[in-house]
mmCIF file of C-alpha atoms in Angstrom:
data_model
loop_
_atom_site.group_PDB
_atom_site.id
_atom_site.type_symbol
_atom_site.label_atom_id
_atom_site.label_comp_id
_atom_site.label_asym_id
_atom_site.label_seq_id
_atom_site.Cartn_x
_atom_site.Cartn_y
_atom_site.Cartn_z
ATOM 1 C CA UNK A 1 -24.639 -6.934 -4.221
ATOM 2 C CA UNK A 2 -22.160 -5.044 -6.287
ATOM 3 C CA UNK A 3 -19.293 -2.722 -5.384
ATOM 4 C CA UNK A 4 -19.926 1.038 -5.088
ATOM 5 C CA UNK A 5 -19.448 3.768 -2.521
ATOM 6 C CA UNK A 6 -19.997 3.151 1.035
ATOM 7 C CA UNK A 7 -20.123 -0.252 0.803
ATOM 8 C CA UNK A 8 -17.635 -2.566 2.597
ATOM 9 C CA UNK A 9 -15.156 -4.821 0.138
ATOM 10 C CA UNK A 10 -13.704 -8.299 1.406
ATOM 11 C CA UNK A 11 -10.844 -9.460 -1.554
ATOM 12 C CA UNK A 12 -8.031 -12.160 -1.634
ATOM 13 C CA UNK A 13 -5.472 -11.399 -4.433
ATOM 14 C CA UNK A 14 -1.951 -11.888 -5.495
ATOM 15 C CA UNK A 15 -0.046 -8.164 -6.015
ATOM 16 C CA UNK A 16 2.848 -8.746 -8.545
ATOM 17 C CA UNK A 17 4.681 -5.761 -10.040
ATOM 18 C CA UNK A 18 6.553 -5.273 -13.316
ATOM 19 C CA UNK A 19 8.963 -2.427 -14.281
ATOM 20 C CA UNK A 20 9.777 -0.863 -18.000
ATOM 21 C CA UNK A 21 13.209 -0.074 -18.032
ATOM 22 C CA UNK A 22 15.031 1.458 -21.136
ATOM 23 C CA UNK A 23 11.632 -0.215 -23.000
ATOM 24 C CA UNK A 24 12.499 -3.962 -21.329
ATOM 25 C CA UNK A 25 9.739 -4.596 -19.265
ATOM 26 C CA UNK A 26 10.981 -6.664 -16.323
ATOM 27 C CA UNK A 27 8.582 -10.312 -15.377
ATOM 28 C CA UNK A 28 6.156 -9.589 -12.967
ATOM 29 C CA UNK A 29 7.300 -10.457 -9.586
ATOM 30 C CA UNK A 30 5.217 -11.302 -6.590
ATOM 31 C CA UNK A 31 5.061 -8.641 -4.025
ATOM 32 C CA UNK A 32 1.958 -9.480 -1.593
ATOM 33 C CA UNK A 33 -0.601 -12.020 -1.188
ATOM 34 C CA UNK A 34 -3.854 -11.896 0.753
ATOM 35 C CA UNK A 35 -5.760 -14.926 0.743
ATOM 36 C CA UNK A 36 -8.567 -16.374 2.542
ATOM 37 C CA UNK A 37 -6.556 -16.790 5.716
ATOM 38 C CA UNK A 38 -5.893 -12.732 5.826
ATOM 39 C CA UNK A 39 -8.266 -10.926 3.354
ATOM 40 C CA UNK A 40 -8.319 -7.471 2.541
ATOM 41 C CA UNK A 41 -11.248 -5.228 3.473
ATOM 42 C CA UNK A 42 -11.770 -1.616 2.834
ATOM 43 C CA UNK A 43 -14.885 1.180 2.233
ATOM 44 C CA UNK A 44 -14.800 1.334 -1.136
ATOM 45 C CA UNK A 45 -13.753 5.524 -2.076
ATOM 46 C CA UNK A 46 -11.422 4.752 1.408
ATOM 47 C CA UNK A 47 -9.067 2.083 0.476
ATOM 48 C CA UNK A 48 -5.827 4.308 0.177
ATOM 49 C CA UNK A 49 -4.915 2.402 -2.806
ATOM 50 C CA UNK A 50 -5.019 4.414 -5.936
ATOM 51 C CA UNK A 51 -7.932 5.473 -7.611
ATOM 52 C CA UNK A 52 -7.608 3.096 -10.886
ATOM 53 C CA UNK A 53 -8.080 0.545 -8.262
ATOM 54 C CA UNK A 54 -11.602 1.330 -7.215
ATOM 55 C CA UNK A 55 -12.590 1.956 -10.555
ATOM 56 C CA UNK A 56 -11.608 -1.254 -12.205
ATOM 57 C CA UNK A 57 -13.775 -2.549 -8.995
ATOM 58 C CA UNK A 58 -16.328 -0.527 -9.355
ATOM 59 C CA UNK A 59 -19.804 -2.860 -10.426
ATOM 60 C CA UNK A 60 -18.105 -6.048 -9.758
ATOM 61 C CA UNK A 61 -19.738 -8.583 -7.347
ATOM 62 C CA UNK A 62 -19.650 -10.573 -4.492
ATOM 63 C CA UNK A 63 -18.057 -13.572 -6.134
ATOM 64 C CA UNK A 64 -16.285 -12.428 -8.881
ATOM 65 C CA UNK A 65 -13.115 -12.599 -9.928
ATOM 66 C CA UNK A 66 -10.638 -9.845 -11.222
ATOM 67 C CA UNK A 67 -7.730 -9.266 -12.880
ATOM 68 C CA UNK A 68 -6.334 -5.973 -14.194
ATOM 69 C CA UNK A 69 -2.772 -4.253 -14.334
ATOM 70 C CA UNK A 70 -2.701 -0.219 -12.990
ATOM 71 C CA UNK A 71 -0.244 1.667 -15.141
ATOM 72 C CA UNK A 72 2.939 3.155 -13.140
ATOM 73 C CA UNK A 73 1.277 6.824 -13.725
ATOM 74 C CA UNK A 74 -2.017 5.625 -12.271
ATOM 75 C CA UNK A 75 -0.677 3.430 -9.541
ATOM 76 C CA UNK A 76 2.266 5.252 -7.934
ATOM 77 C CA UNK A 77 4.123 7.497 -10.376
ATOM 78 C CA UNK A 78 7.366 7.810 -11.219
ATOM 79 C CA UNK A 79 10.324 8.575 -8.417
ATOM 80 C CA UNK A 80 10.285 12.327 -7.081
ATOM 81 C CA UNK A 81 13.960 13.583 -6.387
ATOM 82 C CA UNK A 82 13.011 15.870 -3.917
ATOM 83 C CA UNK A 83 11.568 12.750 -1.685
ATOM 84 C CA UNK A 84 15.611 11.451 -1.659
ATOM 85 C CA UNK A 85 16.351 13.049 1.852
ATOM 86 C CA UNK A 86 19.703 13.085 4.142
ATOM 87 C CA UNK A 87 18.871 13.413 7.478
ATOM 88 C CA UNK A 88 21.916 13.186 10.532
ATOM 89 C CA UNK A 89 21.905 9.311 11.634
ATOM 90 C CA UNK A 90 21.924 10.788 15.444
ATOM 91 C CA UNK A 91 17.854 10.983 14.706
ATOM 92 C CA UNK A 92 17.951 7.576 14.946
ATOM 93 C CA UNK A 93 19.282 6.487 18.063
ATOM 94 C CA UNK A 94 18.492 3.659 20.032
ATOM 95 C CA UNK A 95 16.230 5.814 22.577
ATOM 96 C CA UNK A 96 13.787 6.448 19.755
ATOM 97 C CA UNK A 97 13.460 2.816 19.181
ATOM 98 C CA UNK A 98 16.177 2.440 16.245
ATOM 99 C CA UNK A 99 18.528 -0.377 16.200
ATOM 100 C CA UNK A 100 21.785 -0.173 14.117
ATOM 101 C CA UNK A 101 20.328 -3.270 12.232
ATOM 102 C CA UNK A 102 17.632 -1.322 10.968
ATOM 103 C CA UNK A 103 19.781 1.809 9.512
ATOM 104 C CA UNK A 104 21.087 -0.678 7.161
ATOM 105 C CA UNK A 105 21.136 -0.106 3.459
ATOM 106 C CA UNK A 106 17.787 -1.429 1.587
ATOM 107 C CA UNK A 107 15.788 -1.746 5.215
ATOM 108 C CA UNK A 108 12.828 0.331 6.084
ATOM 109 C CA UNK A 109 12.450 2.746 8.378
ATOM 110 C CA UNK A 110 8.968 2.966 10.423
ATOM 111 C CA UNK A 111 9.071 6.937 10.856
ATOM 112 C CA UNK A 112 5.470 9.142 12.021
ATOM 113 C CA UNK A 113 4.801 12.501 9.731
ATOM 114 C CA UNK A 114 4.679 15.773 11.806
ATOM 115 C CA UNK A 115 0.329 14.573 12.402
ATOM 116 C CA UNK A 116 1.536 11.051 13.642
ATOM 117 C CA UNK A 117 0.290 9.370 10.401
ATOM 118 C CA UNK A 118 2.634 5.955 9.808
ATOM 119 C CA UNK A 119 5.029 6.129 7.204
ATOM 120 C CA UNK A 120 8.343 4.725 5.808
ATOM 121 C CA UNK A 121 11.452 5.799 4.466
ATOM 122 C CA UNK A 122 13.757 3.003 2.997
ATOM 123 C CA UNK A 123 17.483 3.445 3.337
ATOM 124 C CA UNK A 124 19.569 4.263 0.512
ATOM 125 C CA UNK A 125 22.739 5.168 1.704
ATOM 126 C CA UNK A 126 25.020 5.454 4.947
ATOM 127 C CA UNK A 127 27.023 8.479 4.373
ATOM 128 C CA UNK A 128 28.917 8.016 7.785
ATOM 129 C CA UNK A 129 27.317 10.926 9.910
ATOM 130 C CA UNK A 130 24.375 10.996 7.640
ATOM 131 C CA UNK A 131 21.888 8.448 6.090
ATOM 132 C CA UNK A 132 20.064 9.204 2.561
ATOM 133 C CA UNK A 133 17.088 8.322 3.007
ATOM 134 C CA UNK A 134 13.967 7.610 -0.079
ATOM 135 C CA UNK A 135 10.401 8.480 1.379
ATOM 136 C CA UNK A 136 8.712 7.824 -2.110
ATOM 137 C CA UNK A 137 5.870 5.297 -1.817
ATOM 138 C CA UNK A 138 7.904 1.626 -2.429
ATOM 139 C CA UNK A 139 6.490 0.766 -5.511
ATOM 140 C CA UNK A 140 6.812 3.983 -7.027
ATOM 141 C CA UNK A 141 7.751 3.510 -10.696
ATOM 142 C CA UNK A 142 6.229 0.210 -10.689
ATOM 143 C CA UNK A 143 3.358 -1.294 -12.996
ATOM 144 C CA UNK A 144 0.673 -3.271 -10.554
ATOM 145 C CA UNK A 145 -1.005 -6.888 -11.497
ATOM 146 C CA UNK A 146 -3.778 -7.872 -9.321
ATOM 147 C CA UNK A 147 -5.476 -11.405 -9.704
ATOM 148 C CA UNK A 148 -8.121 -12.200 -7.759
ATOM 149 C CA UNK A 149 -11.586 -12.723 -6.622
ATOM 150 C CA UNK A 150 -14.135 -10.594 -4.073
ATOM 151 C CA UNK A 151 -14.998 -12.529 -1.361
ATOM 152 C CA UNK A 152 -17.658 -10.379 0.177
ATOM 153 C CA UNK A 153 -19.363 -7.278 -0.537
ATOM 154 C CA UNK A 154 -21.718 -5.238 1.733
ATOM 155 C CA UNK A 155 -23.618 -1.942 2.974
ATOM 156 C CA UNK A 156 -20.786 -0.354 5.764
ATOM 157 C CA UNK A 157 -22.541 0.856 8.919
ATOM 158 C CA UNK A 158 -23.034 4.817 9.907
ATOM 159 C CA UNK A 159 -19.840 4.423 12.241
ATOM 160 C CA UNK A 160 -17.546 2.713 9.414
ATOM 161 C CA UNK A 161 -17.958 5.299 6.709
ATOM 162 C CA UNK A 162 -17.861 7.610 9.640
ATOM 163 C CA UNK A 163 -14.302 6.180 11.384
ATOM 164 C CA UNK A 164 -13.449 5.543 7.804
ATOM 165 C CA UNK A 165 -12.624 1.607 8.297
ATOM 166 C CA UNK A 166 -13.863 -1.704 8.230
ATOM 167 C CA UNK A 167 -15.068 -2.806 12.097
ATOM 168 C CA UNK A 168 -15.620 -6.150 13.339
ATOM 169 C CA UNK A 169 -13.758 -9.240 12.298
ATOM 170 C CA UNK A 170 -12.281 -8.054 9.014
ATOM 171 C CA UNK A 171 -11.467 -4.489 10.212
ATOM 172 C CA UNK A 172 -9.886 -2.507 12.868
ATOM 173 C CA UNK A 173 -11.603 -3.126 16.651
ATOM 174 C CA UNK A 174 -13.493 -6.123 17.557
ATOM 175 C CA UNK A 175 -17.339 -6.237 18.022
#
C-alpha cells in the first residue's frame, strides 16, 4: 500500500540538521531519532511537519526506505524578529509551575497559546526583571536530513481522520 491522503504512516528515522552560515554550511548534526522502539505515526496531510515532508513521502511504500534533505525555506524558514519577545519574569512564578531552573538561558519554556494549544519559547536572555524570550519554531533557519525507512502504511479509520490522529497502539488513546 502506498502513502497518500488519509492513510495512516508508521516511520523510524534519524532527523539531523545543517545550517549555511556566511556560505559555510555547518555538518549535519543529529537532532532526533525514532526507531523501532518509538516510531512515528501520523495521517498523512496531518503530520504538522512541513509540507515538503509529505510530498517527498508521497507514493512511497510500506517498506521503503527514504532519504531527502527539506531546504530551510521549506522546512522552517528563516528567524522572524518580531517572535524575539520580553515578557516580565513575574509570569513565571513558581505557582504557575515555573522553577528558577527552567528560566535559565538556552532552556525551554512549556507555555499554552491564548486556545490552550502547547507551545515553547526558549530563553534567550535574563534581563533582571525581564526575560527575552524566542517563540520561533527551534529549528528555524535550519536545513532538515531525514534517513529512514516506513515501517507501516495503512487506510486510517472514520474517527482518526476525524480526531485528526493516529488511535490505538501507535497513536494517542488506547483501543
Amino acid at each position: 500500500m502506498n502513502i497518500q491522503e488519509n492513510r495512516v504512516v508508521g516511520l523510524t528515522y534519524e532527523l539531523k540538521v545543517s545550517k549555511n552560515e556566511d556560505d559555510i554550511e555547518s555538518a549535519p548534526f543529529s537532532v532526533e531519532i525514532r526507531d523501532e522502539e518509538d516510531p512515528f505515526y501520523f495521517i498523512f496531510g496531518q503530520s504538522g511537519l512541513p509540507e515538503k515532508f509529505e510530498e517527498l513521502l508521497s507514493g512511497k511504500e510500506d517498506g521503503e526506505d527514504f532519504s531527502f534533505v527539506i531546504s530551510v525555506e521549506e522546512a522552517y524558514g528563516e528567524p522572524d524578529e518580531e517572535l524575539l519577545i520580553t515578557l516580565p519574569k513575574e509570569q513565571f512564578s513558581g505557582e504557575r509551575g515555573f522553577s528558577h531552573d527552567m528560566l535559565k538561558e538556552g532552556e525551554f519554556l512549556p507555555l499554552m497559546d491564548e486556545n490552550g494549544y502547547s507551545m515553547q519559547a526558549k530563553v534567550m536572555k535574563d534581563l533582571g526583571e525581564n526575560l527575552l524570550l524566542d517563540f520561533n519554531h527551534p529549528l528555524v533557519g535550519f536545513e532538515l536530513h531525514f534517513e529512514g525507512k516506513i515501517i507501516e502504511v495503512r487506510e486510517a479509520s472514520k474517527e482518526e481522520i476525524a480526531h485528526g490522529h493516529v488511535h490505538g497502539e501507535h497513536g494517542e488513546h488506547e483501543e
